[in-house]
Amino acid sequence: MVIVRLSPVLLTTRGTLLQPSANLSASMKQPQLSSAICMSADYASAATSLFANVRLPASIIAGALVPLGFGFALPIEGPALSQSTRAFLIRLHHWVAVVSYVCEVVAIVYSSVSINAISENFNQPTKNVVELIQREYLLQWIATNSLFFLGLFGTLILVSLRVLLTYERDEGRAAAGLCGSAILLMASIIDDQV
């Protein structure tokens, strides 16, 4: 932080010095407080990088969701689950696949549009990148991250459902439990950082 002391002498555009007139109050002639100038900078490139850090993983996950959700048929029969439970899990798998894919694609679009907006618009200088995002791009930031994590959690739910439908009862439950614990661990990490 740079501290600047205000001077009672002013410089005109012609280079001549002006002294304060006698009718100015004493506080105007000799300022009592120093004014602080906070160093500000343009953090647009840092904000762009933050949005890009979400866009790339969202693209990878969206690419992985296509074969995981839609590419391979789920087993209709199996010894582990009853027919009605299996039919319900297959329908649930289809819905979770669609919702997860949509979340990731919308996160990619939101991130891309935000990167373009940051590049195209003039942003007031700020103290840090967090202030820039909070002031100008808060909705886009929250939407991008929320949709990304919903799609990520949906991907793990798809893996759990596929494992439950494909493996035998014990292996399926153990693998689904691992996916569930991974979801809870990621939620805990997100909660810690937010």
Short mmCIF file of N, CA and C in Angstrom, two decimals:
data_model
loop_
_atom_site.label_atom_id
_atom_site.label_comp_id
_atom_site.label_asym_id
_atom_site.label_seq_id
_atom_site.Cartn_x
_atom_site.Cartn_y
_atom_site.Cartn_z
N MET A 1 0.84 -1.16 0.00
CA MET A 1 0.00 0.00 0.00
C MET A 1 0.90 1.24 0.00
N VAL A 2 0.60 2.18 -0.87
CA VAL A 2 1.36 3.42 -0.98
C VAL A 2 0.60 4.52 -0.26
N ILE A 3 1.26 5.23 0.62
CA ILE A 3 0.63 6.34 1.35
C ILE A 3 1.10 7.64 0.71
N VAL A 4 0.12 8.48 0.34
CA VAL A 4 0.43 9.76 -0.29
C VAL A 4 -0.09 10.86 0.62
N ARG A 5 0.73 11.84 0.88
CA ARG A 5 0.34 12.97 1.70
C ARG A 5 -0.14 14.08 0.77
N LEU A 6 -1.35 14.58 1.02
CA LEU A 6 -1.89 15.65 0.19
C LEU A 6 -1.20 16.96 0.53
N SER A 7 -0.87 17.70 -0.48
CA SER A 7 -0.20 18.97 -0.28
C SER A 7 -1.18 20.11 -0.50
N PRO A 8 -1.05 21.20 0.24
CA PRO A 8 -1.95 22.34 0.05
C PRO A 8 -1.59 23.15 -1.20
N VAL A 9 -0.50 22.84 -1.84
CA VAL A 9 -0.08 23.56 -3.04
C VAL A 9 -0.55 22.76 -4.26
N LEU A 10 -1.20 23.43 -5.21
CA LEU A 10 -1.71 22.77 -6.39
C LEU A 10 -0.95 23.24 -7.61
N LEU A 11 -0.78 22.37 -8.58
CA LEU A 11 -0.08 22.69 -9.81
C LEU A 11 -1.13 22.87 -10.90
N THR A 12 -1.09 24.00 -11.63
CA THR A 12 -2.06 24.24 -12.69
C THR A 12 -1.56 23.61 -13.97
N THR A 13 -2.39 23.68 -15.01
CA THR A 13 -2.00 23.09 -16.30
C THR A 13 -0.86 23.86 -16.95
N ARG A 14 -0.65 25.12 -16.60
CA ARG A 14 0.45 25.92 -17.15
C ARG A 14 1.73 25.76 -16.37
N GLY A 15 1.69 24.99 -15.29
CA GLY A 15 2.89 24.77 -14.53
C GLY A 15 3.11 25.76 -13.40
N THR A 16 2.17 26.67 -13.19
CA THR A 16 2.32 27.62 -12.10
C THR A 16 1.72 27.03 -10.83
N LEU A 17 2.25 27.44 -9.72
CA LEU A 17 1.78 26.93 -8.44
C LEU A 17 0.70 27.83 -7.87
N LEU A 18 -0.32 27.22 -7.32
CA LEU A 18 -1.39 27.95 -6.66
C LEU A 18 -1.31 27.68 -5.17
N GLN A 19 -1.41 28.71 -4.40
CA GLN A 19 -1.47 28.56 -2.94
C GLN A 19 -2.93 28.62 -2.54
N PRO A 20 -3.32 27.90 -1.50
CA PRO A 20 -4.70 27.97 -1.05
C PRO A 20 -5.05 29.39 -0.63
N SER A 21 -6.25 29.81 -0.92
CA SER A 21 -6.67 31.16 -0.56
C SER A 21 -6.87 31.26 0.95
N ALA A 22 -6.91 32.50 1.42
CA ALA A 22 -7.00 32.74 2.85
C ALA A 22 -8.36 32.35 3.41
N ASN A 23 -9.39 32.30 2.55
CA ASN A 23 -10.71 31.99 3.07
C ASN A 23 -10.99 30.48 3.18
N LEU A 24 -10.03 29.64 2.80
CA LEU A 24 -10.22 28.20 2.97
C LEU A 24 -10.05 27.84 4.44
N SER A 25 -10.78 26.86 4.87
CA SER A 25 -10.67 26.44 6.26
C SER A 25 -9.30 25.82 6.51
N ALA A 26 -8.91 25.76 7.77
CA ALA A 26 -7.60 25.23 8.14
C ALA A 26 -7.46 23.77 7.74
N SER A 27 -8.56 23.03 7.79
CA SER A 27 -8.47 21.62 7.43
C SER A 27 -8.20 21.42 5.95
N MET A 28 -8.61 22.38 5.13
CA MET A 28 -8.34 22.28 3.70
C MET A 28 -6.88 22.63 3.41
N LYS A 29 -6.31 23.58 4.18
CA LYS A 29 -4.93 23.98 3.94
C LYS A 29 -3.95 22.88 4.35
N GLN A 30 -4.15 22.28 5.49
CA GLN A 30 -3.28 21.21 5.99
C GLN A 30 -4.12 19.98 6.27
N PRO A 31 -4.18 19.06 5.37
CA PRO A 31 -4.98 17.86 5.63
C PRO A 31 -4.45 17.11 6.84
N GLN A 32 -5.35 16.65 7.66
CA GLN A 32 -4.97 15.95 8.87
C GLN A 32 -4.68 14.47 8.60
N LEU A 33 -5.41 13.89 7.64
CA LEU A 33 -5.27 12.47 7.37
C LEU A 33 -4.54 12.26 6.06
N SER A 34 -3.85 11.19 5.99
CA SER A 34 -3.22 10.80 4.74
C SER A 34 -4.22 9.99 3.93
N SER A 35 -4.21 10.17 2.64
CA SER A 35 -5.08 9.34 1.81
C SER A 35 -4.29 8.14 1.35
N ALA A 36 -4.92 7.01 1.36
CA ALA A 36 -4.25 5.78 0.96
C ALA A 36 -4.68 5.40 -0.44
N ILE A 37 -3.74 5.10 -1.27
CA ILE A 37 -4.02 4.64 -2.61
C ILE A 37 -3.69 3.15 -2.64
N CYS A 38 -4.70 2.34 -2.85
CA CYS A 38 -4.48 0.90 -2.91
C CYS A 38 -4.06 0.54 -4.33
N MET A 39 -3.08 -0.28 -4.42
CA MET A 39 -2.59 -0.70 -5.72
C MET A 39 -3.63 -1.62 -6.35
N SER A 40 -4.10 -1.23 -7.53
CA SER A 40 -5.09 -2.01 -8.24
C SER A 40 -4.48 -2.47 -9.55
N ALA A 41 -5.02 -3.52 -10.07
CA ALA A 41 -4.51 -4.05 -11.33
C ALA A 41 -5.66 -4.70 -12.09
N ASP A 42 -5.37 -5.03 -13.32
CA ASP A 42 -6.33 -5.71 -14.16
C ASP A 42 -6.11 -7.22 -14.01
N TYR A 43 -7.06 -7.90 -13.42
CA TYR A 43 -6.96 -9.33 -13.18
C TYR A 43 -7.80 -10.12 -14.17
N ALA A 44 -8.05 -9.56 -15.34
CA ALA A 44 -8.89 -10.24 -16.33
C ALA A 44 -8.25 -11.55 -16.79
N SER A 45 -6.94 -11.56 -16.98
CA SER A 45 -6.30 -12.80 -17.44
C SER A 45 -6.37 -13.89 -16.37
N ALA A 46 -6.27 -13.50 -15.10
CA ALA A 46 -6.40 -14.49 -14.02
C ALA A 46 -7.82 -15.03 -13.95
N ALA A 47 -8.82 -14.17 -14.13
CA ALA A 47 -10.21 -14.62 -14.12
C ALA A 47 -10.48 -15.54 -15.31
N THR A 48 -9.90 -15.20 -16.46
CA THR A 48 -10.03 -16.06 -17.64
C THR A 48 -9.44 -17.44 -17.37
N SER A 49 -8.30 -17.47 -16.70
CA SER A 49 -7.67 -18.75 -16.37
C SER A 49 -8.54 -19.58 -15.42
N LEU A 50 -9.18 -18.92 -14.47
CA LEU A 50 -10.04 -19.65 -13.54
C LEU A 50 -11.23 -20.29 -14.27
N PHE A 51 -11.85 -19.55 -15.18
CA PHE A 51 -12.95 -20.12 -15.95
C PHE A 51 -12.45 -21.24 -16.86
N ALA A 52 -11.27 -21.08 -17.43
CA ALA A 52 -10.70 -22.13 -18.29
C ALA A 52 -10.36 -23.38 -17.49
N ASN A 53 -10.00 -23.20 -16.22
CA ASN A 53 -9.70 -24.35 -15.36
C ASN A 53 -10.93 -25.20 -15.10
N VAL A 54 -12.10 -24.66 -15.27
CA VAL A 54 -13.32 -25.44 -15.13
C VAL A 54 -13.74 -26.00 -16.49
N ARG A 55 -13.54 -25.22 -17.53
CA ARG A 55 -13.99 -25.62 -18.87
C ARG A 55 -13.31 -26.88 -19.36
N LEU A 56 -12.01 -27.02 -19.16
CA LEU A 56 -11.29 -28.19 -19.66
C LEU A 56 -11.74 -29.48 -18.97
N PRO A 57 -11.78 -29.55 -17.63
CA PRO A 57 -12.28 -30.80 -17.02
C PRO A 57 -13.73 -31.09 -17.36
N ALA A 58 -14.55 -30.05 -17.51
CA ALA A 58 -15.95 -30.27 -17.88
C ALA A 58 -16.04 -30.89 -19.27
N SER A 59 -15.15 -30.47 -20.17
CA SER A 59 -15.12 -31.03 -21.52
C SER A 59 -14.71 -32.50 -21.49
N ILE A 60 -13.73 -32.81 -20.67
CA ILE A 60 -13.27 -34.20 -20.56
C ILE A 60 -14.37 -35.08 -19.99
N ILE A 61 -15.03 -34.61 -18.94
CA ILE A 61 -16.10 -35.39 -18.32
C ILE A 61 -17.28 -35.54 -19.28
N ALA A 62 -17.62 -34.49 -20.01
CA ALA A 62 -18.71 -34.59 -20.98
C ALA A 62 -18.37 -35.62 -22.06
N GLY A 63 -17.11 -35.65 -22.48
CA GLY A 63 -16.71 -36.67 -23.45
C GLY A 63 -16.79 -38.08 -22.89
N ALA A 64 -16.48 -38.23 -21.61
CA ALA A 64 -16.56 -39.55 -20.98
C ALA A 64 -18.00 -39.96 -20.72
N LEU A 65 -18.90 -39.00 -20.58
CA LEU A 65 -20.30 -39.33 -20.29
C LEU A 65 -21.02 -39.95 -21.49
N VAL A 66 -20.57 -39.64 -22.69
CA VAL A 66 -21.26 -40.17 -23.87
C VAL A 66 -21.21 -41.69 -23.90
N PRO A 67 -20.03 -42.31 -23.84
CA PRO A 67 -20.06 -43.79 -23.83
C PRO A 67 -20.58 -44.37 -22.52
N LEU A 68 -20.30 -43.70 -21.41
CA LEU A 68 -20.74 -44.23 -20.12
C LEU A 68 -22.26 -44.20 -20.00
N GLY A 69 -22.87 -43.13 -20.46
CA GLY A 69 -24.31 -42.99 -20.31
C GLY A 69 -25.13 -43.54 -21.46
N PHE A 70 -24.58 -43.46 -22.68
CA PHE A 70 -25.40 -43.79 -23.85
C PHE A 70 -24.78 -44.84 -24.77
N GLY A 71 -23.50 -45.12 -24.60
CA GLY A 71 -22.79 -45.94 -25.58
C GLY A 71 -22.99 -47.43 -25.44
N PHE A 72 -23.15 -47.93 -24.25
CA PHE A 72 -23.23 -49.37 -24.03
C PHE A 72 -24.55 -49.71 -23.37
N ALA A 73 -25.14 -50.79 -23.81
CA ALA A 73 -26.41 -51.22 -23.24
C ALA A 73 -26.19 -51.77 -21.83
N LEU A 74 -27.13 -51.51 -20.96
CA LEU A 74 -27.08 -52.06 -19.61
C LEU A 74 -27.69 -53.46 -19.61
N PRO A 75 -27.17 -54.34 -18.77
CA PRO A 75 -27.73 -55.70 -18.73
C PRO A 75 -29.17 -55.70 -18.21
N ILE A 76 -30.05 -56.31 -18.99
CA ILE A 76 -31.46 -56.35 -18.61
C ILE A 76 -31.72 -57.43 -17.58
N GLU A 77 -30.94 -58.50 -17.63
CA GLU A 77 -31.14 -59.61 -16.70
C GLU A 77 -29.88 -59.82 -15.87
N GLY A 78 -30.07 -60.37 -14.71
CA GLY A 78 -28.94 -60.69 -13.86
C GLY A 78 -29.42 -61.28 -12.55
N PRO A 79 -28.52 -62.00 -11.86
CA PRO A 79 -28.93 -62.68 -10.64
C PRO A 79 -29.00 -61.77 -9.42
N ALA A 80 -28.38 -60.59 -9.49
CA ALA A 80 -28.23 -59.79 -8.27
C ALA A 80 -29.49 -59.03 -7.88
N LEU A 81 -30.29 -58.57 -8.84
CA LEU A 81 -31.43 -57.71 -8.53
C LEU A 81 -32.71 -58.26 -9.13
N SER A 82 -33.82 -57.91 -8.52
CA SER A 82 -35.11 -58.32 -9.08
C SER A 82 -35.37 -57.55 -10.37
N GLN A 83 -36.32 -58.04 -11.15
CA GLN A 83 -36.61 -57.43 -12.45
C GLN A 83 -37.12 -55.99 -12.29
N SER A 84 -37.98 -55.74 -11.32
CA SER A 84 -38.52 -54.38 -11.14
C SER A 84 -37.43 -53.42 -10.65
N THR A 85 -36.55 -53.89 -9.74
CA THR A 85 -35.45 -53.04 -9.27
C THR A 85 -34.49 -52.73 -10.41
N ARG A 86 -34.22 -53.73 -11.22
CA ARG A 86 -33.32 -53.55 -12.36
C ARG A 86 -33.91 -52.55 -13.35
N ALA A 87 -35.21 -52.65 -13.64
CA ALA A 87 -35.86 -51.72 -14.57
C ALA A 87 -35.82 -50.29 -14.02
N PHE A 88 -36.05 -50.14 -12.71
CA PHE A 88 -35.97 -48.81 -12.10
C PHE A 88 -34.55 -48.25 -12.19
N LEU A 89 -33.53 -49.04 -11.91
CA LEU A 89 -32.15 -48.57 -11.97
C LEU A 89 -31.73 -48.21 -13.40
N ILE A 90 -32.24 -48.94 -14.39
CA ILE A 90 -31.94 -48.61 -15.79
C ILE A 90 -32.56 -47.27 -16.16
N ARG A 91 -33.82 -47.04 -15.75
CA ARG A 91 -34.46 -45.74 -16.02
C ARG A 91 -33.72 -44.62 -15.30
N LEU A 92 -33.33 -44.86 -14.04
CA LEU A 92 -32.58 -43.87 -13.28
C LEU A 92 -31.24 -43.58 -13.96
N HIS A 93 -30.59 -44.62 -14.46
CA HIS A 93 -29.32 -44.45 -15.17
C HIS A 93 -29.49 -43.54 -16.38
N HIS A 94 -30.55 -43.73 -17.14
CA HIS A 94 -30.79 -42.90 -18.32
C HIS A 94 -31.01 -41.43 -17.94
N TRP A 95 -31.81 -41.20 -16.90
CA TRP A 95 -32.07 -39.82 -16.47
C TRP A 95 -30.81 -39.15 -15.92
N VAL A 96 -30.06 -39.87 -15.11
CA VAL A 96 -28.83 -39.30 -14.55
C VAL A 96 -27.83 -39.00 -15.66
N ALA A 97 -27.78 -39.85 -16.68
CA ALA A 97 -26.87 -39.63 -17.81
C ALA A 97 -27.23 -38.34 -18.55
N VAL A 98 -28.51 -38.16 -18.81
CA VAL A 98 -28.95 -36.95 -19.53
C VAL A 98 -28.69 -35.70 -18.69
N VAL A 99 -29.06 -35.73 -17.43
CA VAL A 99 -28.89 -34.55 -16.57
C VAL A 99 -27.40 -34.23 -16.39
N SER A 100 -26.57 -35.24 -16.19
CA SER A 100 -25.14 -35.01 -16.01
C SER A 100 -24.52 -34.42 -17.28
N TYR A 101 -24.90 -34.96 -18.42
CA TYR A 101 -24.35 -34.46 -19.68
C TYR A 101 -24.78 -33.01 -19.92
N VAL A 102 -26.04 -32.72 -19.66
CA VAL A 102 -26.54 -31.35 -19.83
C VAL A 102 -25.81 -30.40 -18.88
N CYS A 103 -25.59 -30.81 -17.64
CA CYS A 103 -24.87 -29.96 -16.68
C CYS A 103 -23.47 -29.63 -17.17
N GLU A 104 -22.76 -30.63 -17.68
CA GLU A 104 -21.39 -30.40 -18.15
C GLU A 104 -21.37 -29.51 -19.39
N VAL A 105 -22.30 -29.72 -20.32
CA VAL A 105 -22.32 -28.90 -21.53
C VAL A 105 -22.67 -27.45 -21.19
N VAL A 106 -23.63 -27.25 -20.29
CA VAL A 106 -23.98 -25.88 -19.90
C VAL A 106 -22.82 -25.23 -19.15
N ALA A 107 -22.09 -25.99 -18.34
CA ALA A 107 -20.91 -25.44 -17.66
C ALA A 107 -19.85 -25.02 -18.68
N ILE A 108 -19.68 -25.79 -19.74
CA ILE A 108 -18.72 -25.44 -20.79
C ILE A 108 -19.15 -24.16 -21.49
N VAL A 109 -20.45 -24.07 -21.82
CA VAL A 109 -20.94 -22.87 -22.50
C VAL A 109 -20.84 -21.64 -21.60
N TYR A 110 -21.24 -21.77 -20.34
CA TYR A 110 -21.15 -20.65 -19.41
C TYR A 110 -19.71 -20.19 -19.25
N SER A 111 -18.80 -21.13 -19.14
CA SER A 111 -17.39 -20.78 -19.00
C SER A 111 -16.86 -20.09 -20.25
N SER A 112 -17.20 -20.61 -21.41
CA SER A 112 -16.73 -20.01 -22.67
C SER A 112 -17.27 -18.61 -22.86
N VAL A 113 -18.55 -18.42 -22.59
CA VAL A 113 -19.15 -17.09 -22.73
C VAL A 113 -18.54 -16.12 -21.72
N SER A 114 -18.26 -16.60 -20.52
CA SER A 114 -17.64 -15.74 -19.51
C SER A 114 -16.23 -15.34 -19.91
N ILE A 115 -15.48 -16.27 -20.46
CA ILE A 115 -14.12 -15.95 -20.93
C ILE A 115 -14.19 -14.89 -22.02
N ASN A 116 -15.14 -15.03 -22.94
CA ASN A 116 -15.30 -14.01 -23.98
C ASN A 116 -15.71 -12.67 -23.39
N ALA A 117 -16.62 -12.67 -22.42
CA ALA A 117 -17.06 -11.41 -21.81
C ALA A 117 -15.91 -10.72 -21.08
N ILE A 118 -15.10 -11.50 -20.40
CA ILE A 118 -13.95 -10.91 -19.69
C ILE A 118 -12.99 -10.27 -20.69
N SER A 119 -12.78 -10.94 -21.82
CA SER A 119 -11.85 -10.42 -22.82
C SER A 119 -12.40 -9.22 -23.57
N GLU A 120 -13.70 -9.21 -23.81
CA GLU A 120 -14.30 -8.15 -24.63
C GLU A 120 -14.65 -6.90 -23.84
N ASN A 121 -14.97 -7.03 -22.57
CA ASN A 121 -15.44 -5.90 -21.77
C ASN A 121 -14.29 -5.27 -21.00
N PHE A 122 -14.46 -3.97 -20.74
CA PHE A 122 -13.50 -3.29 -19.88
C PHE A 122 -13.87 -3.58 -18.44
N ASN A 123 -12.91 -4.04 -17.67
CA ASN A 123 -13.13 -4.32 -16.25
C ASN A 123 -12.38 -3.29 -15.42
N GLN A 124 -13.05 -2.75 -14.43
CA GLN A 124 -12.40 -1.81 -13.54
C GLN A 124 -11.26 -2.51 -12.81
N PRO A 125 -10.16 -1.82 -12.57
CA PRO A 125 -9.07 -2.44 -11.81
C PRO A 125 -9.53 -2.83 -10.40
N THR A 126 -9.05 -3.97 -9.95
CA THR A 126 -9.43 -4.49 -8.64
C THR A 126 -8.19 -4.88 -7.86
N LYS A 127 -8.40 -5.17 -6.57
CA LYS A 127 -7.28 -5.55 -5.71
C LYS A 127 -6.83 -6.98 -5.95
N ASN A 128 -7.76 -7.85 -6.36
CA ASN A 128 -7.42 -9.24 -6.63
C ASN A 128 -8.47 -9.84 -7.56
N VAL A 129 -8.21 -11.05 -8.00
CA VAL A 129 -9.11 -11.71 -8.95
C VAL A 129 -10.44 -12.08 -8.30
N VAL A 130 -10.44 -12.37 -7.01
CA VAL A 130 -11.68 -12.70 -6.31
C VAL A 130 -12.62 -11.50 -6.33
N GLU A 131 -12.09 -10.32 -6.11
CA GLU A 131 -12.93 -9.11 -6.14
C GLU A 131 -13.52 -8.90 -7.53
N LEU A 132 -12.72 -9.15 -8.57
CA LEU A 132 -13.22 -8.99 -9.95
C LEU A 132 -14.37 -9.96 -10.21
N ILE A 133 -14.19 -11.21 -9.84
CA ILE A 133 -15.25 -12.20 -10.07
C ILE A 133 -16.48 -11.88 -9.23
N GLN A 134 -16.29 -11.49 -7.98
CA GLN A 134 -17.43 -11.18 -7.13
C GLN A 134 -18.19 -9.95 -7.62
N ARG A 135 -17.49 -9.00 -8.18
CA ARG A 135 -18.14 -7.77 -8.62
C ARG A 135 -18.80 -7.91 -9.99
N GLU A 136 -18.14 -8.60 -10.92
CA GLU A 136 -18.60 -8.60 -12.30
C GLU A 136 -19.17 -9.94 -12.79
N TYR A 137 -18.66 -11.04 -12.29
CA TYR A 137 -18.98 -12.34 -12.88
C TYR A 137 -19.41 -13.38 -11.84
N LEU A 138 -20.08 -12.96 -10.79
CA LEU A 138 -20.43 -13.87 -9.71
C LEU A 138 -21.43 -14.94 -10.15
N LEU A 139 -22.48 -14.54 -10.86
CA LEU A 139 -23.48 -15.50 -11.31
C LEU A 139 -22.85 -16.54 -12.24
N GLN A 140 -22.02 -16.07 -13.18
CA GLN A 140 -21.37 -16.99 -14.11
C GLN A 140 -20.44 -17.96 -13.38
N TRP A 141 -19.72 -17.45 -12.38
CA TRP A 141 -18.79 -18.29 -11.63
C TRP A 141 -19.52 -19.35 -10.83
N ILE A 142 -20.58 -18.95 -10.14
CA ILE A 142 -21.36 -19.91 -9.35
C ILE A 142 -22.01 -20.95 -10.26
N ALA A 143 -22.60 -20.50 -11.36
CA ALA A 143 -23.26 -21.43 -12.28
C ALA A 143 -22.27 -22.41 -12.89
N THR A 144 -21.12 -21.91 -13.33
CA THR A 144 -20.12 -22.78 -13.95
C THR A 144 -19.65 -23.85 -12.98
N ASN A 145 -19.32 -23.45 -11.76
CA ASN A 145 -18.83 -24.43 -10.78
C ASN A 145 -19.92 -25.38 -10.33
N SER A 146 -21.11 -24.87 -10.07
CA SER A 146 -22.21 -25.74 -9.61
C SER A 146 -22.56 -26.78 -10.66
N LEU A 147 -22.68 -26.35 -11.89
CA LEU A 147 -23.03 -27.30 -12.95
C LEU A 147 -21.91 -28.31 -13.19
N PHE A 148 -20.67 -27.85 -13.10
CA PHE A 148 -19.54 -28.77 -13.26
C PHE A 148 -19.58 -29.86 -12.20
N PHE A 149 -19.76 -29.47 -10.94
CA PHE A 149 -19.75 -30.46 -9.87
C PHE A 149 -21.00 -31.36 -9.89
N LEU A 150 -22.14 -30.82 -10.29
CA LEU A 150 -23.32 -31.68 -10.44
C LEU A 150 -23.08 -32.74 -11.51
N GLY A 151 -22.48 -32.34 -12.62
CA GLY A 151 -22.16 -33.30 -13.67
C GLY A 151 -21.13 -34.32 -13.21
N LEU A 152 -20.15 -33.87 -12.43
CA LEU A 152 -19.13 -34.78 -11.90
C LEU A 152 -19.75 -35.79 -10.94
N PHE A 153 -20.59 -35.32 -10.05
CA PHE A 153 -21.27 -36.24 -9.12
C PHE A 153 -22.18 -37.21 -9.89
N GLY A 154 -22.84 -36.69 -10.92
CA GLY A 154 -23.69 -37.55 -11.74
C GLY A 154 -22.89 -38.64 -12.44
N THR A 155 -21.66 -38.31 -12.84
CA THR A 155 -20.81 -39.31 -13.48
C THR A 155 -20.50 -40.44 -12.52
N LEU A 156 -20.20 -40.12 -11.28
CA LEU A 156 -19.94 -41.18 -10.30
C LEU A 156 -21.20 -41.97 -9.97
N ILE A 157 -22.34 -41.31 -9.98
CA ILE A 157 -23.60 -42.03 -9.78
C ILE A 157 -23.84 -43.01 -10.93
N LEU A 158 -23.51 -42.59 -12.16
CA LEU A 158 -23.64 -43.49 -13.31
C LEU A 158 -22.74 -44.71 -13.17
N VAL A 159 -21.52 -44.48 -12.72
CA VAL A 159 -20.61 -45.60 -12.50
C VAL A 159 -21.20 -46.55 -11.44
N SER A 160 -21.72 -45.98 -10.38
CA SER A 160 -22.33 -46.81 -9.32
C SER A 160 -23.50 -47.63 -9.86
N LEU A 161 -24.37 -47.00 -10.64
CA LEU A 161 -25.52 -47.71 -11.19
C LEU A 161 -25.08 -48.82 -12.16
N ARG A 162 -24.10 -48.51 -12.98
CA ARG A 162 -23.61 -49.53 -13.92
C ARG A 162 -23.01 -50.71 -13.18
N VAL A 163 -22.25 -50.40 -12.13
CA VAL A 163 -21.63 -51.47 -11.34
C VAL A 163 -22.71 -52.32 -10.65
N LEU A 164 -23.72 -51.67 -10.10
CA LEU A 164 -24.80 -52.42 -9.45
C LEU A 164 -25.53 -53.34 -10.43
N LEU A 165 -25.69 -52.87 -11.66
CA LEU A 165 -26.40 -53.66 -12.65
C LEU A 165 -25.54 -54.75 -13.29
N THR A 166 -24.24 -54.56 -13.31
CA THR A 166 -23.35 -55.47 -14.02
C THR A 166 -22.77 -56.55 -13.12
N TYR A 167 -22.27 -56.18 -11.94
CA TYR A 167 -21.59 -57.13 -11.06
C TYR A 167 -22.59 -57.91 -10.22
N GLU A 168 -22.06 -58.89 -9.56
CA GLU A 168 -22.87 -59.64 -8.60
C GLU A 168 -23.19 -58.73 -7.41
N ARG A 169 -24.05 -59.20 -6.55
CA ARG A 169 -24.56 -58.38 -5.45
C ARG A 169 -23.47 -57.79 -4.56
N ASP A 170 -22.55 -58.61 -4.07
CA ASP A 170 -21.53 -58.12 -3.12
C ASP A 170 -20.53 -57.17 -3.78
N GLU A 171 -20.03 -57.56 -4.95
CA GLU A 171 -19.06 -56.70 -5.64
C GLU A 171 -19.71 -55.38 -6.06
N GLY A 172 -20.95 -55.45 -6.50
CA GLY A 172 -21.66 -54.25 -6.92
C GLY A 172 -21.89 -53.28 -5.78
N ARG A 173 -22.27 -53.80 -4.65
CA ARG A 173 -22.49 -52.93 -3.49
C ARG A 173 -21.19 -52.32 -3.00
N ALA A 174 -20.12 -53.10 -2.99
CA ALA A 174 -18.82 -52.58 -2.54
C ALA A 174 -18.33 -51.48 -3.48
N ALA A 175 -18.44 -51.70 -4.79
CA ALA A 175 -17.99 -50.70 -5.76
C ALA A 175 -18.87 -49.45 -5.70
N ALA A 176 -20.18 -49.65 -5.54
CA ALA A 176 -21.08 -48.50 -5.42
C ALA A 176 -20.79 -47.73 -4.13
N GLY A 177 -20.43 -48.44 -3.08
CA GLY A 177 -20.05 -47.77 -1.82
C GLY A 177 -18.80 -46.93 -1.99
N LEU A 178 -17.83 -47.42 -2.76
CA LEU A 178 -16.62 -46.63 -3.04
C LEU A 178 -16.97 -45.37 -3.82
N CYS A 179 -17.84 -45.48 -4.80
CA CYS A 179 -18.25 -44.29 -5.57
C CYS A 179 -19.00 -43.31 -4.67
N GLY A 180 -19.86 -43.82 -3.81
CA GLY A 180 -20.58 -42.95 -2.88
C GLY A 180 -19.65 -42.24 -1.92
N SER A 181 -18.64 -42.96 -1.42
CA SER A 181 -17.68 -42.31 -0.52
C SER A 181 -16.83 -41.28 -1.25
N ALA A 182 -16.54 -41.52 -2.54
CA ALA A 182 -15.81 -40.53 -3.33
C ALA A 182 -16.63 -39.26 -3.51
N ILE A 183 -17.94 -39.41 -3.72
CA ILE A 183 -18.82 -38.25 -3.84
C ILE A 183 -18.82 -37.45 -2.53
N LEU A 184 -18.92 -38.14 -1.41
CA LEU A 184 -18.92 -37.45 -0.12
C LEU A 184 -17.57 -36.77 0.16
N LEU A 185 -16.48 -37.43 -0.21
CA LEU A 185 -15.16 -36.82 -0.03
C LEU A 185 -15.01 -35.56 -0.88
N MET A 186 -15.45 -35.62 -2.14
CA MET A 186 -15.38 -34.44 -3.00
C MET A 186 -16.25 -33.32 -2.46
N ALA A 187 -17.43 -33.65 -1.97
CA ALA A 187 -18.30 -32.62 -1.38
C ALA A 187 -17.63 -31.99 -0.17
N SER A 188 -16.92 -32.79 0.62
CA SER A 188 -16.21 -32.25 1.78
C SER A 188 -15.07 -31.33 1.35
N ILE A 189 -14.35 -31.71 0.30
CA ILE A 189 -13.25 -30.88 -0.21
C ILE A 189 -13.81 -29.56 -0.73
N ILE A 190 -14.91 -29.62 -1.45
CA ILE A 190 -15.54 -28.40 -1.98
C ILE A 190 -16.00 -27.51 -0.84
N ASP A 191 -16.61 -28.11 0.18
CA ASP A 191 -17.08 -27.34 1.33
C ASP A 191 -15.92 -26.68 2.07
N ASP A 192 -14.79 -27.35 2.15
CA ASP A 192 -13.60 -26.78 2.80
C ASP A 192 -13.08 -25.56 2.05
N GLN A 193 -13.09 -25.61 0.73
CA GLN A 193 -12.53 -24.54 -0.07
C GLN A 193 -13.46 -23.38 -0.29
N VAL A 194 -14.74 -23.59 -0.11
CA VAL A 194 -15.72 -22.53 -0.33
C VAL A 194 -16.01 -21.88 0.97
#
